PDB file of C-alpha atoms in Angstrom:
ATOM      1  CA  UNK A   1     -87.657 -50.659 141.149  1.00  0.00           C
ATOM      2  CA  UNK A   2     -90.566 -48.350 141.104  1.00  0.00           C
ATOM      3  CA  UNK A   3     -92.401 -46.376 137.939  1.00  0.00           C
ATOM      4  CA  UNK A   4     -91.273 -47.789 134.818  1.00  0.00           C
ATOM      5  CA  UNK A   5     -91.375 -51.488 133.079  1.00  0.00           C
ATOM      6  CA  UNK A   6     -88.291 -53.467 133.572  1.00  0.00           C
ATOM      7  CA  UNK A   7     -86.201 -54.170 130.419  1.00  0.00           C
ATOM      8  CA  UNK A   8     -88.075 -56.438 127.796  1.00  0.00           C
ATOM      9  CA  UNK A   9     -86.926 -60.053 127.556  1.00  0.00           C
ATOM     10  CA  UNK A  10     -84.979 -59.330 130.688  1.00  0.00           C
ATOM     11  CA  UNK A  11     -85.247 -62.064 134.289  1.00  0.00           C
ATOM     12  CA  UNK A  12     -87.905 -59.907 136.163  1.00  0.00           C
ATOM     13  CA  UNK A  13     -90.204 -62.790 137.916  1.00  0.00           C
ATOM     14  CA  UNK A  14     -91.372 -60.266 140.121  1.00  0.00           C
ATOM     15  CA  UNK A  15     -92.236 -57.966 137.554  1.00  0.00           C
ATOM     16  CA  UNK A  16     -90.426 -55.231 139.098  1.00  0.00           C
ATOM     17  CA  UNK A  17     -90.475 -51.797 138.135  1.00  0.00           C
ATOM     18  CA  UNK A  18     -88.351 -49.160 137.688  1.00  0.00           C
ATOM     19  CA  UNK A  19     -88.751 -45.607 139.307  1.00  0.00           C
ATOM     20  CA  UNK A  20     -88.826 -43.351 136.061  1.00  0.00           C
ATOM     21  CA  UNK A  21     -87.226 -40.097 137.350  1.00  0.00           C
ATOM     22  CA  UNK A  22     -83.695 -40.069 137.185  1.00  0.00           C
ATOM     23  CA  UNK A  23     -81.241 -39.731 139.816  1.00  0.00           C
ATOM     24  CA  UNK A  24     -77.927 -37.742 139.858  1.00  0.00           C
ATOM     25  CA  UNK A  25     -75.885 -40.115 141.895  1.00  0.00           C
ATOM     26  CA  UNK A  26     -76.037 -43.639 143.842  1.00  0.00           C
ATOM     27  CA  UNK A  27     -78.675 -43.785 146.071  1.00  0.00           C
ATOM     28  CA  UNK A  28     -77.621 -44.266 149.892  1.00  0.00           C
ATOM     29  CA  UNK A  29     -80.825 -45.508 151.649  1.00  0.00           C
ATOM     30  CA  UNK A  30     -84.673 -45.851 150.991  1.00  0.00           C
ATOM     31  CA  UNK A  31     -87.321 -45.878 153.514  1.00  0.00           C
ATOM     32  CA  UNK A  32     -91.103 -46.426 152.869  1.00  0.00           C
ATOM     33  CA  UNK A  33     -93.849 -44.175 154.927  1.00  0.00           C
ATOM     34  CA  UNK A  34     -95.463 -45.535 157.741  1.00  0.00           C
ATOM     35  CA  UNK A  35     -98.761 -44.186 156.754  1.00  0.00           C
ATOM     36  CA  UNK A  36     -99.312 -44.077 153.339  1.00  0.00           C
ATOM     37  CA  UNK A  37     -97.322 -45.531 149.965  1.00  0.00           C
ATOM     38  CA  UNK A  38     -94.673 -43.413 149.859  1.00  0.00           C
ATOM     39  CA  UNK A  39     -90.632 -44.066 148.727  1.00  0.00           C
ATOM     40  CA  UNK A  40     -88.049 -41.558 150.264  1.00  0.00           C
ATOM     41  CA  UNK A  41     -84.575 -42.241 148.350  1.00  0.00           C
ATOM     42  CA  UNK A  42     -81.364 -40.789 149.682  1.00  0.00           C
ATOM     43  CA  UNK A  43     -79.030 -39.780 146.924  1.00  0.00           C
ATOM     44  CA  UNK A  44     -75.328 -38.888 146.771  1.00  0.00           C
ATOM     45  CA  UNK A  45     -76.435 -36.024 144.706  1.00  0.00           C
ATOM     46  CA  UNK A  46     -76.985 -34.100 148.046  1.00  0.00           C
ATOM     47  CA  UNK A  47     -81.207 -34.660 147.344  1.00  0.00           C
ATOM     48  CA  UNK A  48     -83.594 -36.381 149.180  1.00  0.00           C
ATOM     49  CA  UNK A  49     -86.897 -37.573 146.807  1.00  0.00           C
ATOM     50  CA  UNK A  50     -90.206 -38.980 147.267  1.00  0.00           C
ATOM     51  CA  UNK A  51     -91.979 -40.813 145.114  1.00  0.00           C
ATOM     52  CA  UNK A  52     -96.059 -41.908 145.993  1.00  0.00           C
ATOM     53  CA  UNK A  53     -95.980 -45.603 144.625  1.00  0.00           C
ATOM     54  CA  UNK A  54     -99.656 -46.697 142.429  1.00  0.00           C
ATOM     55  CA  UNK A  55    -100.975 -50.432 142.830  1.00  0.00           C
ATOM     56  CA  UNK A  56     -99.714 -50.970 139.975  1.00  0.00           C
ATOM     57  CA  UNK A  57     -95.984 -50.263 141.317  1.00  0.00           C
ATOM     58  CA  UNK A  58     -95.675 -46.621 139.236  1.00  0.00           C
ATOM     59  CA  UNK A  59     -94.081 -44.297 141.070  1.00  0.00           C
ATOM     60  CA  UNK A  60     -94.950 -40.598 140.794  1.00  0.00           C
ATOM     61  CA  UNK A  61     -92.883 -38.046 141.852  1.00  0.00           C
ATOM     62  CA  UNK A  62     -94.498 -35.971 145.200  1.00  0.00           C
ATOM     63  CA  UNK A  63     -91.468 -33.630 146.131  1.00  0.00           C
ATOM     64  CA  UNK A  64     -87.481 -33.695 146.954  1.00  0.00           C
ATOM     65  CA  UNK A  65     -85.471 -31.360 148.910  1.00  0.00           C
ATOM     66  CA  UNK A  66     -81.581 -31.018 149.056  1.00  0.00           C
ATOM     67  CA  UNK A  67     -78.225 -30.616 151.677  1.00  0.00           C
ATOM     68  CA  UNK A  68     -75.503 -29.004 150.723  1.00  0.00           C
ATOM     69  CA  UNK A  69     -73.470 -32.271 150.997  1.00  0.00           C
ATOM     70  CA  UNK A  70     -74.343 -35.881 150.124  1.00  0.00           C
ATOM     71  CA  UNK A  71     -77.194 -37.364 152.054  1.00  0.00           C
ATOM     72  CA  UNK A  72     -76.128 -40.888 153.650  1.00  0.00           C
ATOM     73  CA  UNK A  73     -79.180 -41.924 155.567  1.00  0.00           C
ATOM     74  CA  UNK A  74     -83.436 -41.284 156.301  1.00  0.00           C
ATOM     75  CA  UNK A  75     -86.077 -42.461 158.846  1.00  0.00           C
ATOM     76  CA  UNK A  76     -90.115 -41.105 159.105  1.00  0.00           C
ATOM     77  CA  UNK A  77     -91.613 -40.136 162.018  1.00  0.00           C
ATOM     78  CA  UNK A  78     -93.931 -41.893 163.498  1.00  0.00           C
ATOM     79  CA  UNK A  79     -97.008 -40.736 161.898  1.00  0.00           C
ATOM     80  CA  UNK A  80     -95.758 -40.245 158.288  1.00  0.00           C
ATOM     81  CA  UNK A  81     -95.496 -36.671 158.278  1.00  0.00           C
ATOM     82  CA  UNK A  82     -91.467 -36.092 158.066  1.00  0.00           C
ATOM     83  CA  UNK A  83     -88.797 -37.706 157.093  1.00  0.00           C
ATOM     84  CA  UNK A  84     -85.569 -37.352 159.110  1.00  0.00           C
ATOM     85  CA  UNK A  85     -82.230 -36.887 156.561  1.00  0.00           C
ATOM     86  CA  UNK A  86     -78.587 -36.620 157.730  1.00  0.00           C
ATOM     87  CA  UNK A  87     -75.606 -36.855 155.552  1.00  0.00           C
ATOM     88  CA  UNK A  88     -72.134 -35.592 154.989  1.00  0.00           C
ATOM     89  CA  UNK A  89     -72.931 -31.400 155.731  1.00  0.00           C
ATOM     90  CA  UNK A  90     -73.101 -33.218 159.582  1.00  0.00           C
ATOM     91  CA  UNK A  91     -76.707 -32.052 160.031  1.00  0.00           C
ATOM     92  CA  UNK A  92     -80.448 -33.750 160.165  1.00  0.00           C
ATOM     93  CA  UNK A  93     -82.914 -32.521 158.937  1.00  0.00           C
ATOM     94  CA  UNK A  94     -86.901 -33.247 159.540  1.00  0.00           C
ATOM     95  CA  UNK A  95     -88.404 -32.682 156.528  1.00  0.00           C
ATOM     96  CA  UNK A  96     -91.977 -31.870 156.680  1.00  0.00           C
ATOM     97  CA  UNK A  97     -93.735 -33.297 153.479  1.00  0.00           C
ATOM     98  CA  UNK A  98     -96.991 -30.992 153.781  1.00  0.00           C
ATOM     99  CA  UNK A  99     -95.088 -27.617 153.734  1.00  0.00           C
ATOM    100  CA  UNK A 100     -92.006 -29.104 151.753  1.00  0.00           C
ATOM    101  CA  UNK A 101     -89.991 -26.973 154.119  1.00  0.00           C
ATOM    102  CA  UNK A 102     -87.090 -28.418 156.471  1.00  0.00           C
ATOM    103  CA  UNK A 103     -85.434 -27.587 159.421  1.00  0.00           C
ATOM    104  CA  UNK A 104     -82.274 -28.490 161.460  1.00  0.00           C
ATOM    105  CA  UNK A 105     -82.888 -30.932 164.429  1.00  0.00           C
ATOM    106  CA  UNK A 106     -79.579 -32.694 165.181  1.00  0.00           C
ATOM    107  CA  UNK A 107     -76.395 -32.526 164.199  1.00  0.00           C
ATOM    108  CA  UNK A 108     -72.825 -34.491 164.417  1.00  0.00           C
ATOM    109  CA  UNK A 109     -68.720 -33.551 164.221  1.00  0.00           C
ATOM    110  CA  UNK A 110     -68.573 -35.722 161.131  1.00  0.00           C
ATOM    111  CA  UNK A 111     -71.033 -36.808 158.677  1.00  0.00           C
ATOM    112  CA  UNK A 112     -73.973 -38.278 159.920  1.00  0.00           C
ATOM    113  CA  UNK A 113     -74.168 -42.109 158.598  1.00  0.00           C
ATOM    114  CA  UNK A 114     -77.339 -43.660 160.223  1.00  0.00           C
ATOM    115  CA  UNK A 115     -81.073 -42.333 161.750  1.00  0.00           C
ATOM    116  CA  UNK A 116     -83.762 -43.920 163.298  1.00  0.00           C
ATOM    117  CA  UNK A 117     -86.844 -42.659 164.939  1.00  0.00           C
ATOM    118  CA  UNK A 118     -88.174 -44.407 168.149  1.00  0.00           C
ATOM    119  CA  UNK A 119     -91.826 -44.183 168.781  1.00  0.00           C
ATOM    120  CA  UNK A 120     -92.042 -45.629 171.696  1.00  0.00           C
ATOM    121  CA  UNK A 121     -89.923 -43.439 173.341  1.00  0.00           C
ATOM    122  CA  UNK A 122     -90.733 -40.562 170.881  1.00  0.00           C
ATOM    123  CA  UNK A 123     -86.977 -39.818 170.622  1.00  0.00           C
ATOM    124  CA  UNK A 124     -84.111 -39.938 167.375  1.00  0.00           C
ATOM    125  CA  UNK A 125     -80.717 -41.797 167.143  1.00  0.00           C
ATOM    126  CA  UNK A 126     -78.356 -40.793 165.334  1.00  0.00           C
ATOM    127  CA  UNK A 127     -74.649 -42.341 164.333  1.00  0.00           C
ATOM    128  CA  UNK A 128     -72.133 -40.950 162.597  1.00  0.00           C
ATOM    129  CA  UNK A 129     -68.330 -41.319 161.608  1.00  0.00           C
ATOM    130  CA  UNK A 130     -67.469 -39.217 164.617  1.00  0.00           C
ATOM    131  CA  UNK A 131     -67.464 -42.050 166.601  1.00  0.00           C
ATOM    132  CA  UNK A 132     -70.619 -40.920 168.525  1.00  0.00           C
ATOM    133  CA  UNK A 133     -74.022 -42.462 169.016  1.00  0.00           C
ATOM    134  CA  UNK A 134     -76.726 -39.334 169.782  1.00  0.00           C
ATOM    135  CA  UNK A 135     -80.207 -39.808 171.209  1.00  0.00           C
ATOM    136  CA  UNK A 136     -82.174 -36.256 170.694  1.00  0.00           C
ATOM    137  CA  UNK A 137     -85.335 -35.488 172.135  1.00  0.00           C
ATOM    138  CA  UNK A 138     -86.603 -33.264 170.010  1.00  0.00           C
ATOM    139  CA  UNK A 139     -87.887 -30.649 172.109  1.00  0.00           C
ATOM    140  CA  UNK A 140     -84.196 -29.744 173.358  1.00  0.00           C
ATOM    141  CA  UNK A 141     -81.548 -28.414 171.159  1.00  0.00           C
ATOM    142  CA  UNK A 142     -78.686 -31.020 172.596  1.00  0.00           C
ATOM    143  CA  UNK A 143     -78.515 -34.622 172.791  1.00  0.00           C
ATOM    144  CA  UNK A 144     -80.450 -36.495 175.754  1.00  0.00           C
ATOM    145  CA  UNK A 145     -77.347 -38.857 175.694  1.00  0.00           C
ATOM    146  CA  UNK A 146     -74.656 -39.989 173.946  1.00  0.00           C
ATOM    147  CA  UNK A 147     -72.395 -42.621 173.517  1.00  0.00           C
ATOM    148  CA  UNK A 148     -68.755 -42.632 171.995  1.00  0.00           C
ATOM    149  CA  UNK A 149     -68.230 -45.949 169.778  1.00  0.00           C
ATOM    150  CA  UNK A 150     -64.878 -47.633 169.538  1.00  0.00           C
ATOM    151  CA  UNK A 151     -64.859 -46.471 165.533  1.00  0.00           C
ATOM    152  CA  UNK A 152     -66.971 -45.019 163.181  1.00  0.00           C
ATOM    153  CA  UNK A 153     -70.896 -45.949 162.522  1.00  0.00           C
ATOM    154  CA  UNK A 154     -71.642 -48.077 159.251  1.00  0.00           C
ATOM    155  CA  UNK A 155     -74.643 -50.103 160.316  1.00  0.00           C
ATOM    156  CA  UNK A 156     -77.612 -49.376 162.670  1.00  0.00           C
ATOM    157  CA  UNK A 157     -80.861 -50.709 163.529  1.00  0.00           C
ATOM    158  CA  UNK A 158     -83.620 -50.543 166.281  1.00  0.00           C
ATOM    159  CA  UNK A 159     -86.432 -53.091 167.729  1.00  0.00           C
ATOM    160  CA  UNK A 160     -87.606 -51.264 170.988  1.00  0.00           C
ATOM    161  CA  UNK A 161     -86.235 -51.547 173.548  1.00  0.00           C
ATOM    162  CA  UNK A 162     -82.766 -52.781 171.891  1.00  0.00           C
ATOM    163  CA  UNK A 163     -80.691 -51.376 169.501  1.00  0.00           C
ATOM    164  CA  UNK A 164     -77.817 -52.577 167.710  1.00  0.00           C
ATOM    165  CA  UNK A 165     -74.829 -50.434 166.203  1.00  0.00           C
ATOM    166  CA  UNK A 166     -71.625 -52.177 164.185  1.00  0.00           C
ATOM    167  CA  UNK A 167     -68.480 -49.883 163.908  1.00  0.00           C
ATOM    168  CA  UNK A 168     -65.571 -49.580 161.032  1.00  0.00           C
ATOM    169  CA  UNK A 169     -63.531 -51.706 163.590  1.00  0.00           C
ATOM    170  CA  UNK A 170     -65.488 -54.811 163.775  1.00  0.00           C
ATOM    171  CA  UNK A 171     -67.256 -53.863 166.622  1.00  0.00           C
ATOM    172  CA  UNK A 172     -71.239 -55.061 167.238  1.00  0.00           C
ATOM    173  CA  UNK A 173     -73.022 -53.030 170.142  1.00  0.00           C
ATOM    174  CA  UNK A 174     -76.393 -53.880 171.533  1.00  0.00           C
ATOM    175  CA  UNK A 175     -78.216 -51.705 173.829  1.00  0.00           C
ATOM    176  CA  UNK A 176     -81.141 -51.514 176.119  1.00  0.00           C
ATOM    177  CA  UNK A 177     -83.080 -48.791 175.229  1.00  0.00           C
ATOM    178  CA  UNK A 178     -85.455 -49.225 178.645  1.00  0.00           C
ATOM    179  CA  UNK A 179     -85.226 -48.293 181.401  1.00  0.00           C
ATOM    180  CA  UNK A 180     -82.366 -46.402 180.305  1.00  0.00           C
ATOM    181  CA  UNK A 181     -79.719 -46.502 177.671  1.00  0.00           C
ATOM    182  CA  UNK A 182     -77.057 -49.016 178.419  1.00  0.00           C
ATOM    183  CA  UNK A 183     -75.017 -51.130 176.441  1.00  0.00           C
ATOM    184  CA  UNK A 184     -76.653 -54.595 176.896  1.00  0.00           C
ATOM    185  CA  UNK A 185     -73.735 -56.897 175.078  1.00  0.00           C
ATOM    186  CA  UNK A 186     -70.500 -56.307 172.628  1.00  0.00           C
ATOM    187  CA  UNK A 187     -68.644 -58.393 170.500  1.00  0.00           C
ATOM    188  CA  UNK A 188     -66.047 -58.328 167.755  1.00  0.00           C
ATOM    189  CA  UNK A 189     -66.533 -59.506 164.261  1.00  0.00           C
ATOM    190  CA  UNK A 190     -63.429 -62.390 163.250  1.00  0.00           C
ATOM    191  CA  UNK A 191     -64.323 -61.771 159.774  1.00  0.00           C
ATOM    192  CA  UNK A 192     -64.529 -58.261 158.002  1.00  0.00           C
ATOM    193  CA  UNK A 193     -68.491 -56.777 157.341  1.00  0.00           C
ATOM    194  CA  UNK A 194     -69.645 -57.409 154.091  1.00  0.00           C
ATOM    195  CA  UNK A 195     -68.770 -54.176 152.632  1.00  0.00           C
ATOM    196  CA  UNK A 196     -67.106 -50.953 153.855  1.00  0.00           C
ATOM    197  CA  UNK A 197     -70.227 -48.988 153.229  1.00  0.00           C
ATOM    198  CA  UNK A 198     -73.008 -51.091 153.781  1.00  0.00           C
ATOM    199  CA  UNK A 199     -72.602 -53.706 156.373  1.00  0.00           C
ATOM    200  CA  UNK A 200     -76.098 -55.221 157.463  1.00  0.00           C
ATOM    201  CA  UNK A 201     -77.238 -55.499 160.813  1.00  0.00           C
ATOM    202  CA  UNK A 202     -80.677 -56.461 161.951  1.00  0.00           C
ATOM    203  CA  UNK A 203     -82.672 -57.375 165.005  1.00  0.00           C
ATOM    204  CA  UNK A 204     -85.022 -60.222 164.700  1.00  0.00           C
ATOM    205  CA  UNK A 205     -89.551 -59.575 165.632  1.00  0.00           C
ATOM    206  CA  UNK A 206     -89.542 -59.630 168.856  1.00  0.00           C
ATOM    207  CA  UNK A 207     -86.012 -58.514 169.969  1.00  0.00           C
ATOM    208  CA  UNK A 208     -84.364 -61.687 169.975  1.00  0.00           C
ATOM    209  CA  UNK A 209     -80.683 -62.445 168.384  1.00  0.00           C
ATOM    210  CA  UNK A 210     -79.352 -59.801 166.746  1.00  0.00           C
ATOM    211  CA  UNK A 211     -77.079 -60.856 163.013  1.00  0.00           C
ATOM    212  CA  UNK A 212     -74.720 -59.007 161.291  1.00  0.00           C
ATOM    213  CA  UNK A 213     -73.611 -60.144 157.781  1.00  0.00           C
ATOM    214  CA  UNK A 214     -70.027 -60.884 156.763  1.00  0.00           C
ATOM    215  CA  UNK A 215     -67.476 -61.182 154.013  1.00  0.00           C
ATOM    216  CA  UNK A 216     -68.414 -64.697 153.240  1.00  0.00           C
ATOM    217  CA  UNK A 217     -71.961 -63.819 152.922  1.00  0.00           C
ATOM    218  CA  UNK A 218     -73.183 -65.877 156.267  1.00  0.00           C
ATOM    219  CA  UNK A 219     -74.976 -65.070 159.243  1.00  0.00           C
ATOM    220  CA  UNK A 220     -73.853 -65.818 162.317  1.00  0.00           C
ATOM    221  CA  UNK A 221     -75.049 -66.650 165.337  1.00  0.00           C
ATOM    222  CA  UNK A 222     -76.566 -64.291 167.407  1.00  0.00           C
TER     223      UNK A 222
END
C-alpha cells in the first residue's frame, strides 16, 4: 500500500500506494507504531521489516531483522521502541529498533500464531498452535499464566481488561483480564471462520460485544 504509485488507469480512489521494497514471501501481519509513522510487516520469508511512512504515503525502508523460520505475527510495545515477533522457530522476539538487535522473550511448543502487548498491565500474550494461551511478564523467564485452548490459536485480540481468542475448532474465548485472568464467556461457531489462516476477531471501543467473522462473510451477534 505504502511507497510507490498504484498502477496507472487502475480503481485506486484512495490513491493508495504501494510499499516499493520487495518482499520474499506473503506477508502474515502488519502493525503500525504507537509513537511515530512506522509499518512493521511480517513476512513468510522468515523477515520482519519496517518501513517509516512520508505524508505523502512513501514508505522508506528503516531496518528488518530475520527468524530462522517464518514469522506469523507482531505487536509494539507500548512506547514504540520494540516490536514483539513470533513465528514458526516457536520463539518471540522483542526487537529493539534503536540498536537493531533482538532478543528472546517468550517462547511456545509449536509455532507461535498471535502477540499482543498489554499496557495496562505491562504484560505479553501470546497464542500459538500448541493449544496454549501464555501471559509473560517480562521480567521472569516463564509464563505468569497460561491457559490450554480446546484447539489451536488462529485469531486474537485485546481491549483491556478483555480479551478474545478463536481456536481451529470453532471455539470463541473471552477473558477478563482484571482482576485476574479468567475466562469470562465461550461459545462455538455453527458456521466455519472465514478462512483457515486468518479468521477475524475483534472487540468493539469500549469492551463491549465481541464479533468474529464467518464463511458467509457476516457478523454475528455478539
Amino acid at each position: 500500500m505504502f511507497g510507490a504509485q498504484a498502477q496507472q488507469g487502475g480503481h485506486n480512489p484512495n490513491k493508495d500506494v504501494q510499499v516499493a521494497t520487495p518482499l520474499g514471501d506473503s506477508v502474515s501481519s502488519l502493525a503500525f507504531s504507537p509513537r511515530a509513522n512506522l509499518l512493521v510487516a511480517t513476512c513468510w520469508d522468515n523477515n520482519v521489516y519496517c518501513w517509516d511512512i512520508q505524508p505523502n504515503g512513501t514508505a522508506n525502508p528503516k531496518a528488518s531483522t530475520t527468524h530462522t523460520q517464518p514469522v506469523l505475527c507482531s505487536a509494539w510495545n507500548a512506547d514504540g521502541t520494540g516490536v514483539f515477533t513470533g513465528g514458526c522457530d516457536k520463539m518471540v522476539k522483542l526487537w529493539n529498533l534503536a540498536t537493531n538487535q533482538s532478543q528472546q522473550v517468550a517462547a511456545h511448543d509449536a509455532p507461535v500464531r498471535h502477540c499482543a502487548f498489554i499496557p495496562e498491565l505491562n504484560m505479553l500474550v501470546t497464542g500459538g498452535w500448541d493449544k496454549t494461551l501464555r501471559y509473560w511478564d517480562l521480567r521472569q523467564p516463564q509464563p505468569a499464566f497460561t491457559y490450554t485452548l480446546s484447539e489451536r490459536l488462529y485469531a486474537l485480540d485485546v481491549k483491556h481488561p478483555l480479551l478474545v481468542a478463536a481456536t481451529a475448532d470453532r471455539q470463541l474465548f473471552v477473558f477478563n483480564l482484571q482482576p485476574s485472568f479468567k475466562l469470562h464467556a465461550s461459545a462455538w461457531l455453527a458456521r466455519p471462520l472465514l478462512c483457515a489462516a486468518e479468521p477475524a476477531a475483534a472487540i468493539q471501543d469500549g469492551g463491549q460485544p465481541t464479533q468474529v467473522a464467518d464463511a458467509r462473510g457476516g457478523w454475528p451477534r455478539g
